[in-house]
Coordinates of C-alpha atoms in Angstrom, one line a residue:
Chain A
M1 CA 89.9 -171.4 -9.8
D2 CA 86.6 -169.9 -9.0
Y3 CA 86.2 -166.3 -10.3
L4 CA 85.2 -164.9 -6.8
W5 CA 88.2 -166.6 -5.2
L6 CA 90.5 -165.2 -7.9
K7 CA 89.0 -161.7 -7.4
A8 CA 89.3 -161.9 -3.6
L9 CA 92.9 -163.0 -3.7
H10 CA 93.7 -160.3 -6.3
I11 CA 92.3 -157.6 -4.1
V12 CA 94.3 -158.9 -1.1
A13 CA 97.5 -158.8 -3.2
V14 CA 96.6 -155.2 -4.5
V15 CA 96.0 -153.9 -1.0
T16 CA 99.3 -155.4 0.3
W17 CA 101.2 -154.1 -2.7
I18 CA 99.8 -150.5 -2.6
G19 CA 100.2 -150.3 1.2
G20 CA 103.8 -151.5 0.9
M21 CA 104.6 -149.0 -1.9
L22 CA 103.2 -146.1 0.2
V23 CA 105.5 -147.2 3.1
V24 CA 108.5 -147.2 0.9
A25 CA 107.6 -143.8 -0.7
V26 CA 107.1 -142.1 2.6
T27 CA 110.2 -143.7 4.1
I28 CA 112.3 -142.4 1.2
T29 CA 111.1 -138.9 1.6
A30 CA 111.6 -139.0 5.4
A31 CA 115.0 -140.6 5.2
S32 CA 116.3 -138.1 2.5
G33 CA 115.8 -134.9 4.5
G34 CA 118.8 -133.1 6.0
R35 CA 117.7 -133.7 9.6
A36 CA 117.1 -137.4 9.0
Q37 CA 120.7 -137.8 7.7
Q38 CA 121.9 -136.9 11.2
E39 CA 119.8 -139.4 13.0
T40 CA 121.7 -142.3 11.4
A41 CA 121.2 -145.1 14.0
M42 CA 117.4 -145.0 13.8
H43 CA 117.6 -144.1 10.2
S44 CA 119.4 -147.3 9.2
A45 CA 117.2 -149.6 11.4
V46 CA 114.0 -148.2 9.8
L47 CA 115.5 -148.5 6.3
A48 CA 116.5 -152.1 6.9
A49 CA 113.1 -153.0 8.3
V50 CA 111.3 -151.3 5.3
R51 CA 113.6 -153.0 2.8
R52 CA 113.0 -156.4 4.4
W53 CA 109.2 -155.9 4.1
D54 CA 109.6 -154.7 0.6
Q55 CA 111.6 -157.7 -0.5
R56 CA 109.6 -160.4 1.4
V57 CA 106.0 -159.1 1.2
T58 CA 105.5 -156.1 -1.1
S59 CA 107.4 -157.4 -4.2
P60 CA 105.8 -160.9 -4.1
A61 CA 102.4 -159.2 -3.7
M62 CA 103.2 -157.2 -6.9
I63 CA 103.9 -160.5 -8.8
L64 CA 100.7 -162.0 -7.4
V65 CA 98.7 -159.0 -8.5
W66 CA 99.9 -159.5 -12.1
I67 CA 99.4 -163.3 -12.1
L68 CA 95.9 -163.1 -10.5
G69 CA 95.0 -160.1 -12.6
I70 CA 95.9 -161.7 -15.9
A71 CA 94.0 -164.9 -14.8
L72 CA 90.9 -162.8 -14.0
A73 CA 91.1 -160.9 -17.3
L74 CA 91.3 -164.3 -19.1
T75 CA 88.4 -165.7 -17.1
G76 CA 86.2 -162.7 -17.9
S77 CA 87.3 -162.6 -21.6
W78 CA 87.8 -158.8 -21.2
F79 CA 91.0 -158.6 -23.2
P80 CA 90.5 -156.0 -26.0
Q81 CA 88.3 -153.7 -23.9
G82 CA 89.5 -150.1 -23.3
W83 CA 89.1 -149.9 -19.6
L84 CA 91.3 -153.1 -19.2
L85 CA 94.0 -151.7 -21.5
A86 CA 94.1 -148.4 -19.7
K87 CA 94.2 -150.3 -16.4
L88 CA 97.1 -152.4 -17.6
V89 CA 99.1 -149.3 -18.6
S90 CA 98.4 -147.8 -15.2
V91 CA 99.5 -150.9 -13.4
L92 CA 102.6 -151.2 -15.5
L93 CA 103.5 -147.6 -14.6
L94 CA 102.9 -148.4 -10.9
S95 CA 105.2 -151.5 -11.3
V96 CA 107.9 -149.3 -12.8
L97 CA 107.5 -146.8 -10.0
H98 CA 107.8 -149.6 -7.5
G99 CA 111.1 -150.7 -9.2
G100 CA 112.4 -147.2 -8.9
L101 CA 111.4 -146.9 -5.2
S102 CA 112.9 -150.3 -4.4
G103 CA 116.3 -149.4 -6.0
R104 CA 116.3 -146.0 -4.3
L105 CA 115.6 -147.6 -0.9
R106 CA 118.6 -149.9 -1.5
G107 CA 120.8 -146.9 -2.5
L108 CA 119.7 -145.1 0.7
S109 CA 120.4 -148.0 3.0
R110 CA 123.9 -147.9 1.5
N111 CA 124.2 -144.2 2.3
Q112 CA 124.2 -143.1 -1.3
Q113 CA 122.4 -140.2 -2.9
P114 CA 121.3 -137.9 0.0
S115 CA 118.2 -136.4 -1.6
P116 CA 115.7 -138.1 -3.8
P117 CA 115.4 -137.1 -7.5
P118 CA 112.4 -134.8 -8.0
P119 CA 110.1 -137.5 -9.5
L120 CA 110.4 -139.8 -6.5
R121 CA 109.5 -136.9 -4.1
Y122 CA 105.9 -137.2 -5.4
A123 CA 105.9 -141.0 -5.5
A124 CA 103.3 -141.4 -2.6
A125 CA 100.9 -138.9 -4.3
A126 CA 101.4 -140.7 -7.7
V127 CA 100.6 -144.1 -6.0
V128 CA 97.3 -142.7 -4.6
V129 CA 96.3 -141.0 -7.9
A130 CA 97.1 -144.2 -9.9
T131 CA 95.1 -146.3 -7.4
F132 CA 92.1 -143.9 -7.8
V133 CA 92.3 -144.2 -11.6
I134 CA 92.6 -148.0 -11.5
V135 CA 89.7 -148.5 -9.1
I136 CA 87.4 -146.2 -11.1
L137 CA 88.4 -148.0 -14.4
V138 CA 87.7 -151.5 -13.0
V139 CA 84.5 -150.6 -11.1
T140 CA 82.7 -148.4 -13.6
K141 CA 84.3 -149.8 -16.8
P142 CA 83.7 -146.4 -18.5
I143 CA 85.3 -147.3 -21.9
Chain B
M1 CA 131.3 -151.5 -1.5
S2 CA 131.3 -154.1 1.3
S3 CA 131.4 -157.8 0.5
A4 CA 127.8 -158.3 1.6
E5 CA 126.7 -155.5 -0.8
Q6 CA 128.8 -157.1 -3.6
I7 CA 127.2 -160.5 -3.0
E8 CA 123.7 -158.8 -3.1
D9 CA 124.5 -157.1 -6.4
L10 CA 125.9 -160.3 -7.9
L11 CA 122.7 -162.1 -6.9
Q12 CA 120.6 -159.3 -8.4
L13 CA 122.4 -159.6 -11.7
R14 CA 122.1 -163.4 -11.7
K15 CA 118.3 -163.1 -11.1
M16 CA 118.0 -160.6 -13.9
R17 CA 119.8 -162.9 -16.3
L18 CA 117.4 -165.6 -15.5
V19 CA 114.3 -163.4 -15.9
S20 CA 115.8 -162.0 -19.1
L21 CA 116.2 -165.5 -20.5
V22 CA 112.6 -166.4 -19.5
E23 CA 111.3 -163.2 -21.1
G24 CA 113.3 -163.8 -24.3
T25 CA 112.4 -167.5 -24.6
T26 CA 108.7 -166.9 -24.1
L27 CA 108.7 -164.0 -26.6
L28 CA 110.3 -166.4 -29.2
L29 CA 107.8 -169.1 -28.4
I30 CA 104.9 -166.6 -29.0
V31 CA 106.3 -165.2 -32.3
G32 CA 107.7 -168.5 -33.6
V33 CA 105.3 -171.2 -32.3
A34 CA 102.1 -169.9 -30.7
V35 CA 101.1 -167.2 -33.2
P36 CA 101.6 -169.5 -36.3
L37 CA 99.7 -172.2 -34.5
K38 CA 96.8 -169.9 -33.8
Y39 CA 96.6 -168.3 -37.3
L40 CA 97.9 -171.1 -39.5
A41 CA 96.6 -174.2 -37.7
G42 CA 93.6 -172.7 -35.9
F43 CA 95.0 -173.7 -32.5
P44 CA 94.6 -170.8 -30.1
L45 CA 95.5 -172.6 -26.9
A46 CA 99.2 -172.0 -27.2
T47 CA 98.9 -168.2 -27.2
R48 CA 96.5 -168.4 -24.2
L49 CA 99.1 -170.4 -22.3
I50 CA 102.4 -168.7 -23.3
G51 CA 101.0 -165.1 -23.5
P52 CA 100.3 -164.6 -19.8
V53 CA 103.7 -166.3 -18.8
H54 CA 105.5 -163.8 -21.1
G55 CA 103.4 -160.9 -19.7
V56 CA 104.5 -161.7 -16.1
A57 CA 108.2 -162.3 -17.2
F58 CA 108.2 -159.0 -19.1
V59 CA 106.8 -157.0 -16.1
L60 CA 109.3 -158.7 -13.8
Y61 CA 112.2 -157.9 -16.1
V62 CA 111.2 -154.2 -16.4
W63 CA 110.7 -154.0 -12.7
M64 CA 114.1 -155.5 -11.9
L65 CA 115.8 -153.4 -14.5
I66 CA 114.4 -150.2 -13.0
Q67 CA 115.3 -151.3 -9.6
T68 CA 118.9 -152.1 -10.6
V69 CA 119.3 -148.9 -12.6
S70 CA 117.9 -146.8 -9.7
M71 CA 120.8 -147.9 -7.6
G72 CA 123.2 -146.0 -9.9
G73 CA 126.2 -147.1 -12.0
W74 CA 124.2 -147.4 -15.3
S75 CA 124.4 -144.9 -18.2
R76 CA 121.3 -143.7 -20.0
A77 CA 122.4 -145.5 -23.2
E78 CA 122.9 -148.8 -21.4
T79 CA 119.5 -148.5 -19.7
A80 CA 117.8 -147.6 -23.0
R81 CA 119.4 -150.6 -24.8
M82 CA 118.3 -153.0 -22.0
V83 CA 114.7 -151.7 -22.4
L84 CA 114.6 -151.7 -26.2
A85 CA 116.1 -155.1 -26.5
A86 CA 113.3 -156.6 -24.4
F87 CA 110.9 -155.8 -27.2
I88 CA 112.9 -157.4 -30.0
P89 CA 113.1 -161.2 -30.5
F90 CA 116.6 -162.4 -29.6
G91 CA 117.2 -159.0 -27.9
A92 CA 116.9 -160.6 -24.4
F93 CA 119.8 -162.9 -25.2
L94 CA 122.0 -159.9 -25.9
N95 CA 120.9 -158.4 -22.6
E96 CA 121.7 -161.7 -20.9
R97 CA 125.2 -161.5 -22.2
A98 CA 125.6 -157.9 -21.2
L99 CA 124.4 -158.7 -17.7
A100 CA 126.8 -161.7 -17.6
R101 CA 129.7 -159.3 -18.5
R102 CA 128.7 -156.9 -15.8
Q103 CA 128.5 -159.8 -13.3
S104 CA 132.1 -161.0 -14.2
A105 CA 133.4 -157.4 -13.9
L106 CA 131.8 -157.0 -10.5
A107 CA 133.1 -160.4 -9.3
A108 CA 136.6 -159.5 -10.5
S109 CA 136.5 -156.1 -8.7
G110 CA 135.9 -157.8 -5.3

């Protein structure tokens, strides 16, 4: 496939994935507070909608990010370069965080574990910081 | 656990077994076929084809493992073993058996 098409589709998948992860991260923080626990009807409807979006849109977008990203890296023959390796590690950590958020969301929708473990409380901030690092790495290619 | 939740958990374990097998098989193909072809026969196409497939399968496996573990019911030792085995040739097949045992235990408890 043409490089520009690969790049465009990769960016679409990234935006969809990062946006979806932020929705899950914020929902988990909101649904875990003491007050939110009392508003159960709205709580479960919102959790179900976010979970559906995560399963049907955000998770497939993550897989597409990986497939298109690897295809792009092969097309550009960038493999041993430092910026790409650093970017790969950052995206792997984001994928791990997404797995944690997804599992947590499922636990919450089953009314388990009332408050999020400390690391997930900062998940939204971590997603923004990782996105910042990844974009700087890929645009400026500093190493 | 409601029956819908049990069905969902069984499906998750079944998907993980499949991804684990793909991850393990592609790792064996890289180590046993693609790398010897590249360095002994000067044929690099095999690593270029299988490498990316293994990469995607590995990420999917780690992602699904973290997702499953985050739901609770897994000890730290079990989780560590499932992660470590993914790096070792044939380890994924041990993981697949462990997941199959978990799946049978869950099905029997329903």
